[in-house]
CSV table of C-alpha atoms and ligand atoms in Angstrom, one decimal:
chain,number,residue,atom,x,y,z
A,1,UNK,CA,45.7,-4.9,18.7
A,2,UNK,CA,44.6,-8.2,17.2
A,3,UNK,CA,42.0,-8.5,19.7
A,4,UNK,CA,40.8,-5.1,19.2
A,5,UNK,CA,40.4,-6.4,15.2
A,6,UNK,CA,38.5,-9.2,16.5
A,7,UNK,CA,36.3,-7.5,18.6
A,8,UNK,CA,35.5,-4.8,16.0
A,9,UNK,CA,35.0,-7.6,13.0
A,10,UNK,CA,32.5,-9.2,15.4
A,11,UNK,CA,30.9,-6.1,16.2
A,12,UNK,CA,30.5,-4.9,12.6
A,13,UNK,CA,28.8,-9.0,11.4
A,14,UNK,CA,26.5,-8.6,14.1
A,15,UNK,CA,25.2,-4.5,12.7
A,16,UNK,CA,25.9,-5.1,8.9
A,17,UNK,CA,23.5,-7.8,8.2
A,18,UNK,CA,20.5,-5.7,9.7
A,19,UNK,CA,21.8,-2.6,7.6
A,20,UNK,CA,22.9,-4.1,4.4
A,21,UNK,CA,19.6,-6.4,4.5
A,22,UNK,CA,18.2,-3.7,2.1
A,23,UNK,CA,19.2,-0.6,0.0
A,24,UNK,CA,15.9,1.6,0.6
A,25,UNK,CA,15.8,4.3,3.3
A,26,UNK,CA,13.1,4.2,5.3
A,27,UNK,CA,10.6,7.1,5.4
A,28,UNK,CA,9.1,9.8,7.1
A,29,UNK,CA,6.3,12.0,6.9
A,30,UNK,CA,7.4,16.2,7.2
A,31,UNK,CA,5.3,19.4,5.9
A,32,UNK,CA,2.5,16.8,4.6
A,33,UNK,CA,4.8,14.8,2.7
A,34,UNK,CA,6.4,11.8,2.5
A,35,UNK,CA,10.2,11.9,2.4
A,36,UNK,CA,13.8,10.2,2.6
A,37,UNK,CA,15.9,10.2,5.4
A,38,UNK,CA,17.9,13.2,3.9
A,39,UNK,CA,14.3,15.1,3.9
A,40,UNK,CA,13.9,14.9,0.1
A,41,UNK,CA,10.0,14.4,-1.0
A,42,UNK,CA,9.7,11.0,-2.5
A,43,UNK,CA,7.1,9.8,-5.1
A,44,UNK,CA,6.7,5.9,-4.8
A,45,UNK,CA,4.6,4.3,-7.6
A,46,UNK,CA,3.0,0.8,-7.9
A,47,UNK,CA,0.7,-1.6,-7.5
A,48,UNK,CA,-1.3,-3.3,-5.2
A,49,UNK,CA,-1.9,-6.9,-5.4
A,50,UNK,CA,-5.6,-8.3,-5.5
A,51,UNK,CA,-6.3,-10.3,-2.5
A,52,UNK,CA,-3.3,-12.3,-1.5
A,53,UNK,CA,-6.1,-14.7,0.0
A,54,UNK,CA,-7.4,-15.5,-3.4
A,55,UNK,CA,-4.4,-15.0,-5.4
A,56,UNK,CA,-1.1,-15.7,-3.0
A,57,UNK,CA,0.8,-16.9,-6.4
A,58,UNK,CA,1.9,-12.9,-7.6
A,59,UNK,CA,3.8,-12.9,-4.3
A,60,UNK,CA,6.9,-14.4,-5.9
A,61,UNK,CA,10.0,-12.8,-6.1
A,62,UNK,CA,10.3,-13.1,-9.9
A,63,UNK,CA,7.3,-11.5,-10.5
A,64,UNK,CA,8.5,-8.7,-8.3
A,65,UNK,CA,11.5,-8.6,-9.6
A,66,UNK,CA,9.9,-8.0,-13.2
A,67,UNK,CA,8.1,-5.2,-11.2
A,68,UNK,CA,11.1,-3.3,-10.3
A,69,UNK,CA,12.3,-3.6,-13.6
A,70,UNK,CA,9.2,-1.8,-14.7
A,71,UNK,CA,10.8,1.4,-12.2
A,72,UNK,CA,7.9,-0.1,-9.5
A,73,UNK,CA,9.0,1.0,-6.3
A,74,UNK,CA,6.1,-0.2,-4.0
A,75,UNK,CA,4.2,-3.1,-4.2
A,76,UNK,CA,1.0,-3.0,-1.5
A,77,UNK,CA,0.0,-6.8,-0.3
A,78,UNK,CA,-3.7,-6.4,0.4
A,79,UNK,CA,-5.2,-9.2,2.8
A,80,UNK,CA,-8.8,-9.2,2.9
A,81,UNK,CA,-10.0,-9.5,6.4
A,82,UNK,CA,-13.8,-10.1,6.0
A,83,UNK,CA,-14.4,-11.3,2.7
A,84,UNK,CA,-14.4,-15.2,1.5
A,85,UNK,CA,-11.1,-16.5,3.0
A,86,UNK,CA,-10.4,-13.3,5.2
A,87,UNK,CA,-8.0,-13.2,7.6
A,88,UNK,CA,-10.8,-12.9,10.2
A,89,UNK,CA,-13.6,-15.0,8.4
A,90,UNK,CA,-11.6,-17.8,8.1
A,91,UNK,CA,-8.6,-17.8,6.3
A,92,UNK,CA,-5.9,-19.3,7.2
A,93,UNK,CA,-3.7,-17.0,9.7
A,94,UNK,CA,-0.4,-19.0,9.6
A,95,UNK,CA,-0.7,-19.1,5.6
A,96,UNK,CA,-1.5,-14.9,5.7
A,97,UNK,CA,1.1,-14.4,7.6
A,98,UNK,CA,3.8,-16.5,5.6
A,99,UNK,CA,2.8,-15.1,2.2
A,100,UNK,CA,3.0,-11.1,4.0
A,101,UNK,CA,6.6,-12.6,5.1
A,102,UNK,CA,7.4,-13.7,1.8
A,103,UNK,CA,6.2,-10.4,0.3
A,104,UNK,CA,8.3,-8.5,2.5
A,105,UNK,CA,11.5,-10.6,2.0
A,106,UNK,CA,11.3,-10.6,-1.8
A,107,UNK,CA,10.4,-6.6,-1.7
A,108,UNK,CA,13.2,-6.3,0.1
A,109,UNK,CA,15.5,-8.1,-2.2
A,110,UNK,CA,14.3,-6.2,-4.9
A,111,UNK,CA,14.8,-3.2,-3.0
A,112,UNK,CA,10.8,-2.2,-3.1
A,113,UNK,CA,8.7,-0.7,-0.3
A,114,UNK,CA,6.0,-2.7,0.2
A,115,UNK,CA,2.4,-1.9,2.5
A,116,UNK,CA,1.0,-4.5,4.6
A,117,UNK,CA,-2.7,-3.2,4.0
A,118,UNK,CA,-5.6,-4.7,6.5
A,119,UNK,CA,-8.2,-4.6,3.2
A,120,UNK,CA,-11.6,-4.1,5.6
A,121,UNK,CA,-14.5,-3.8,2.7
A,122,UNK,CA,-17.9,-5.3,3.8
A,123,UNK,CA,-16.1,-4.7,7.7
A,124,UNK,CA,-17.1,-1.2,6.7
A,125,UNK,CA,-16.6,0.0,10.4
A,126,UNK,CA,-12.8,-0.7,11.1
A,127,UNK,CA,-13.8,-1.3,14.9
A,128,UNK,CA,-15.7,-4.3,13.9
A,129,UNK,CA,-12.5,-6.4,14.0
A,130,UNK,CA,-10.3,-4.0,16.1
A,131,UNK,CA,-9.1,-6.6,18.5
A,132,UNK,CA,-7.9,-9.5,15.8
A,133,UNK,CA,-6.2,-5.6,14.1
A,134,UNK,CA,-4.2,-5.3,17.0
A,135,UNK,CA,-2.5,-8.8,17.8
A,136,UNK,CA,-2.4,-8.7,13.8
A,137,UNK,CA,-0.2,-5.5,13.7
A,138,UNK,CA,1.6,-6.4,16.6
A,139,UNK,CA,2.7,-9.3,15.2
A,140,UNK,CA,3.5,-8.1,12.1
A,141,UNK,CA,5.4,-4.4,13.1
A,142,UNK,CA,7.5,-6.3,16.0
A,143,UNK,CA,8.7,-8.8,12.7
A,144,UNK,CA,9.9,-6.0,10.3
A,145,UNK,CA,10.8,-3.5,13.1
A,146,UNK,CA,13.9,-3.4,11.5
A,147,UNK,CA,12.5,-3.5,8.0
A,148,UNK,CA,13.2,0.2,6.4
A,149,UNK,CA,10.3,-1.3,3.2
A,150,UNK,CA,7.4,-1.4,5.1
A,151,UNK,CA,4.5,0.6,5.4
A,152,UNK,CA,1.2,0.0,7.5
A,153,UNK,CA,-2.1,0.7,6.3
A,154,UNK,CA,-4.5,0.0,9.0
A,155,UNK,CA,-7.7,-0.1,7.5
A,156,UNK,CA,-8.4,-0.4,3.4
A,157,UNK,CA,-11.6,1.7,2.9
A,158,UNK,CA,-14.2,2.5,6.3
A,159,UNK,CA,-17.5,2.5,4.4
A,160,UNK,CA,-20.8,3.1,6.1
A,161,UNK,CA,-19.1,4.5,9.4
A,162,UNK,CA,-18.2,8.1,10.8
A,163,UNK,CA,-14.8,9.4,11.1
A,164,UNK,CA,-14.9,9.4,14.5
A,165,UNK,CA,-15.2,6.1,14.8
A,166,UNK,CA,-12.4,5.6,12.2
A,167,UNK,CA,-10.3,7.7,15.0
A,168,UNK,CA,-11.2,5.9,17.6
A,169,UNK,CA,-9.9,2.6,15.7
A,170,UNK,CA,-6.4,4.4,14.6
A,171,UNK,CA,-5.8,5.8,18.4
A,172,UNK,CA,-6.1,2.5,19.3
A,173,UNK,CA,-3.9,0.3,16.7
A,174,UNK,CA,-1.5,3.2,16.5
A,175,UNK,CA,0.2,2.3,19.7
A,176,UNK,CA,0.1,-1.2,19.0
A,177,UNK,CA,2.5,-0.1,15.9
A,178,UNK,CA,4.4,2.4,17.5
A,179,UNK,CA,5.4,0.5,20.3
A,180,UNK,CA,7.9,-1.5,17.7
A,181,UNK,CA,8.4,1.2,15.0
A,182,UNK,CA,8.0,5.0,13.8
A,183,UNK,CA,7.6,3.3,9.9
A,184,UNK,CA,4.5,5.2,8.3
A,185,UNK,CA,1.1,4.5,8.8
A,186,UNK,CA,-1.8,4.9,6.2
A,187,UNK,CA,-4.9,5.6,7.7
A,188,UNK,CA,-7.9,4.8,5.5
A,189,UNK,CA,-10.6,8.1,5.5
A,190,UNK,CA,-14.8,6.9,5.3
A,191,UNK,CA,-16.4,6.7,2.0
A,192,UNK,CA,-14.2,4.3,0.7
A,193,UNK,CA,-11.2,6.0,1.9
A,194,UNK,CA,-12.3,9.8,0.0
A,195,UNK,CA,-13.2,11.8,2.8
A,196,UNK,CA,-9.6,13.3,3.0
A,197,UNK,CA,-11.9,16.9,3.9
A,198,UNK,CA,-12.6,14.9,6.9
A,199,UNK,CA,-9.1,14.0,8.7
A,200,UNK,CA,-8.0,17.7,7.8
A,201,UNK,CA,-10.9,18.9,10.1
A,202,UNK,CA,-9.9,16.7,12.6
A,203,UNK,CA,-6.6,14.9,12.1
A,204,UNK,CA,-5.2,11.8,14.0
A,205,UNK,CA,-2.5,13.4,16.3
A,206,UNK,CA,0.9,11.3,15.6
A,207,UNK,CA,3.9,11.1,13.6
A,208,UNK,CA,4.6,9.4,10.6
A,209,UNK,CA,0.9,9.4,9.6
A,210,UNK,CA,-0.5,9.3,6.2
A,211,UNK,CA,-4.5,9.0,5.1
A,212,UNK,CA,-5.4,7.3,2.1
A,213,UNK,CA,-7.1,8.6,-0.9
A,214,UNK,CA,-8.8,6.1,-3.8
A,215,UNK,CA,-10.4,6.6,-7.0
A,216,UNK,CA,-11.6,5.1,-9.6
A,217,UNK,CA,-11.3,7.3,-12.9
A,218,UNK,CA,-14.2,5.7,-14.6
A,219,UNK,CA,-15.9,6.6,-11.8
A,220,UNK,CA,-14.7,9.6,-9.6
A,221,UNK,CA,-14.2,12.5,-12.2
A,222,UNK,CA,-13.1,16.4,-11.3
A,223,UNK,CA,-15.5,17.1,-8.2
A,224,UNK,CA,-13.7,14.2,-5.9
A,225,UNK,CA,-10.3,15.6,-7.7
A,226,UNK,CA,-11.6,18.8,-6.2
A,227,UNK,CA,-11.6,17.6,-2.9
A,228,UNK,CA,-8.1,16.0,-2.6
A,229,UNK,CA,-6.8,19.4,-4.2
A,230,UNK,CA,-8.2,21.3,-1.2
A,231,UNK,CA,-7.0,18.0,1.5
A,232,UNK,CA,-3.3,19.0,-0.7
A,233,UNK,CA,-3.7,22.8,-0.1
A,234,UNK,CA,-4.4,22.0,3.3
A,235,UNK,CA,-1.0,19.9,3.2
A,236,UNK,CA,-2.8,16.9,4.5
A,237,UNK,CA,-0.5,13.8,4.2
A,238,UNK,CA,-2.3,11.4,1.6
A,239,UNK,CA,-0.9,8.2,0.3
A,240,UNK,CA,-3.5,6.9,-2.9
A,241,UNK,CA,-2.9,3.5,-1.8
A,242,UNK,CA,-5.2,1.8,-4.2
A,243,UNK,CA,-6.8,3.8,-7.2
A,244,UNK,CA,-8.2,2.6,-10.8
A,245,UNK,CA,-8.8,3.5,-14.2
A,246,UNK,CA,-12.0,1.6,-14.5
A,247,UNK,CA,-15.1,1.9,-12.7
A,248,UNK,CA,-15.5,1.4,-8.8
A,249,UNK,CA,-16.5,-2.3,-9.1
A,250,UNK,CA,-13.0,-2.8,-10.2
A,251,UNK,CA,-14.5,-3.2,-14.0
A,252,UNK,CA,-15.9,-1.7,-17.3
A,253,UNK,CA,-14.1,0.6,-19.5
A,254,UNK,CA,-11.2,2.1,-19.1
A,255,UNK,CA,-11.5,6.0,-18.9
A,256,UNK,CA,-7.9,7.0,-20.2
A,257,UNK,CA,-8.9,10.7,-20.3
A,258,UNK,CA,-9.8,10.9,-16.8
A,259,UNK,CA,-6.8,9.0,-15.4
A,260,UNK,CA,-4.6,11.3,-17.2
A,261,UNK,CA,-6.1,13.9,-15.0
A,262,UNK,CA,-5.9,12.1,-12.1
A,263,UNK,CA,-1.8,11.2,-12.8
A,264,UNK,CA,-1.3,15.1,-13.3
A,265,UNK,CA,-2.5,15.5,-10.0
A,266,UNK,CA,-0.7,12.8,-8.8
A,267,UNK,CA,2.3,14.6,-10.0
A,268,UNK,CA,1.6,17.9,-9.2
A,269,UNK,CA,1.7,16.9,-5.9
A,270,UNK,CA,4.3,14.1,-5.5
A,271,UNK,CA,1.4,12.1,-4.5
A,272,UNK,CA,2.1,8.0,-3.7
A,273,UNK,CA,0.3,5.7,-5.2
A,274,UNK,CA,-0.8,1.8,-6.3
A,275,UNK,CA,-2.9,0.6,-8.8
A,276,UNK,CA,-5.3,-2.0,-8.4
A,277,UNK,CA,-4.6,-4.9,-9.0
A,278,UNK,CA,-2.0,-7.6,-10.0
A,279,UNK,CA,-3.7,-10.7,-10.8
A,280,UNK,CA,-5.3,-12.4,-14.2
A,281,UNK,CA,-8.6,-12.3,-12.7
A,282,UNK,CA,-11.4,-11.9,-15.8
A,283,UNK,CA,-12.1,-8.0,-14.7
A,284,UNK,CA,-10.5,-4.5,-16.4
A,285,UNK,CA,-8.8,-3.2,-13.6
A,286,UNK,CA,-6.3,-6.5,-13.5
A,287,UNK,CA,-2.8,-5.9,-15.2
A,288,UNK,CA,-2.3,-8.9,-16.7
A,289,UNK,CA,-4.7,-10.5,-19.2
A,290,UNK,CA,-6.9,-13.3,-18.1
A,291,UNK,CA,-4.9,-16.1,-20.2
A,292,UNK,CA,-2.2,-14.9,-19.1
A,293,UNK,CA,-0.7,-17.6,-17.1
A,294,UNK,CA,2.5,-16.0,-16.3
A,295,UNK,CA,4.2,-14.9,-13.1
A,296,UNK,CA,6.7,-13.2,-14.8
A,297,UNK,CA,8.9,-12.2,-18.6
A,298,UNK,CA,5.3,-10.3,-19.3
A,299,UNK,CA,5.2,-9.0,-22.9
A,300,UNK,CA,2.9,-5.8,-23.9
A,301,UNK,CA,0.7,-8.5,-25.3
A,302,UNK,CA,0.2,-9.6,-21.8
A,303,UNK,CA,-1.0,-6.6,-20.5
A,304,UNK,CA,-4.7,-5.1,-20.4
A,305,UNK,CA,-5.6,-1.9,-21.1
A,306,UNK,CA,-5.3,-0.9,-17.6
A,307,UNK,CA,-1.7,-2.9,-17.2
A,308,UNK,CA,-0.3,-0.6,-20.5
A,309,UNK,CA,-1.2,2.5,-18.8
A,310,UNK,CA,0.4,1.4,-15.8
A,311,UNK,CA,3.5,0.3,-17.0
A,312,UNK,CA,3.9,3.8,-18.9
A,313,UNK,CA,2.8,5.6,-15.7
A,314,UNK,CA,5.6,4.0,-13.7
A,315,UNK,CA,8.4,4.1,-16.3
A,316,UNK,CA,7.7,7.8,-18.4
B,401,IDC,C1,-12.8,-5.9,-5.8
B,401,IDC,C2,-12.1,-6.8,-6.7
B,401,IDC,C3,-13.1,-7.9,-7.1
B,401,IDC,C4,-13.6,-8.6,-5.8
B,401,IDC,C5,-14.2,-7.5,-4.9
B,401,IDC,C6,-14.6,-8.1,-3.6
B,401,IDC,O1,-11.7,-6.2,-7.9
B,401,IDC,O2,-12.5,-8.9,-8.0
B,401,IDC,O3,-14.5,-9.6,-6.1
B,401,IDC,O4,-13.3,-6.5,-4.7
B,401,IDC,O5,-15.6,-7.4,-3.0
B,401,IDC,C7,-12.2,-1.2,-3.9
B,401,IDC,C8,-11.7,-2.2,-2.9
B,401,IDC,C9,-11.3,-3.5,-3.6
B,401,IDC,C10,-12.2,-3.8,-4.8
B,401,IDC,C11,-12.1,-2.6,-5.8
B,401,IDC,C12,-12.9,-2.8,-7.1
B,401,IDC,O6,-10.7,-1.7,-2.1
B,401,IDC,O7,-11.2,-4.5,-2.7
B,401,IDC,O8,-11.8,-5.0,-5.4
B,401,IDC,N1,-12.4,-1.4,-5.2
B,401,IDC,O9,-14.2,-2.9,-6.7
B,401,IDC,N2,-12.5,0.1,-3.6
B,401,IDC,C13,-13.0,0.7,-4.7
B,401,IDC,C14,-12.9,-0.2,-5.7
């Protein structure tokens, strides 16, 4: 009997750990939607972080604990890959990958879901890098296989590129990722990740899968809200992994009537989402003010514009 006890209390350190290591459940995609494991349709909202090359101090587990304070429940860690300091123009790999493992452990604490997002720009065809993608998301979905928090967006925003060559690039990185875990996947659509008409005419074949969907309200009014409408109608899985409430260049004035329209969509259709961008940088779309030297305890009076909006967005 007492070895029986022993055996089973051994047993149940070695599973606990893994299971207790966080309190979120991890998702699925059914019917075009993203949902719990007990099938219910699930809303996350948050915020992506700017570069994590350029600003690697907002991954700190204060500041995301201040996020899930605000009722954040995602936080997405965009890594540039081509830009200044990329992961494949010359950043520093081992310090990438510490600061994604960082933002997954303190995520996890604070019980957030959090997207590891390859942020291709200038790399407008995703194929360009494909084969630094692949050891990248092998690396990283064989790490948190047993992470329920974690998302994978494979490719930010194809610009300049078809849609078949943006499926060529997903059936190929796919595998790489589904060989450790069934967690979701975001694929990015061409035009800056707005051709959602695109992946319903010919979707990526797979489970799990979502495509992403960004706008910029001071930019993208009702005839680009037209066309996610139809994707939704179409129950196309979208994820709006990055959006704004500024103009496309990530500045200018904040169109507060136009992101009300988008967030009723949003709504409407239980739609996912993050808003760029956490950081101080001098430009509207940032949250926080640029004198504001904080990581975390923000007041109102820290917050731009676009930071007010978001913190009523995520806690109305
Ligand atoms: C912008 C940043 C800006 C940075 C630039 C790099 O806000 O500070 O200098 O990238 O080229 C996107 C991209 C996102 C952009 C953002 C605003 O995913 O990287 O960030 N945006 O232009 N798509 C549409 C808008």
């Amino acid at each position: 009997m007492k070895k029986a006890f022993l055996i089973f209390t051994l047993i149940m350190m070695l599973i606990v750990p893994v299971h207790a290591s966080s309190n979120v459940p991890a998702l699925k995609v059914k019917n075009g939607k993203l949902v719990n494991a007990k099938g219910k349709v699930v809303q996350l909202k948050g915020i992506s972080t700017h570069g994590i090359n350029w600003f690697p101090r907002y991954v700190n587990q204060s500041t995301f604990n201040d996020l899930k304070k605000n009722k954040c429940d995602v936080v997405r860690l965009a890594m540039y890959t081509n830009e200044y300091n990329g992961y494949t123009s010359g950043g520093s790999k081992s310090k990438l990958l510490k600061l994604i493992d960082q933002g997954v452990s303190y995520a996890k604490k604070s019980h957030m879901y959090v997207i590891i997002d390859w942020h291709i720009l200038s790399d407008g065809n995703p194929l360009t890098h494909l084969k630094e993608s692949k050891q990248f998301f092998s690396k990283v979905s064989k790490k948190y296989k047993r992470v329920p928090n974690v998302l994978y967006e494979i490719c930010n925003e194809p610009n300049n590129t078809s849609w078949s060559n943006v499926k060529s690039y997903a059936k190929k990185v796919i595998p790489v990722i589904r060989k450790n875990t069934n967690a979701p996947i975001i694929i990015g659509t061409t035009t800056w990740s707005q051709d959602v008409d695109q992946a319903v005419n010919s979707p990526v074949k797979g489970k799990n899968l979502l495509y992403a969907f960004h706008f910029y309200a001071g930019t993208h009014h009702q005839d680009l809200r037209n066309k996610l409408i139809q994707a939704m109608k179409k129950k196309l899985p979208v994820f709006v992994s990055e959006y704004g409430i500024v103009n496309a260049d990530g500045n200018g004035k904040v169109n507060k009537k136009e992101a009300n329209a988008w967030a009723r969509v949003m709504d409407r259709y239980k739609l996912s989402s993050c808003m760029w961008n956490l950081s101080n940088k001098n430009e509207s779309s940032s949250v926080l003010k640029a004198n504001c030297q904080k990581l975390s305890g923000f007041k109102t009076s820290d917050l731009t514009v676009s930071g007010k909006w978001l913190k009523n967005y995520l806690t109305k």
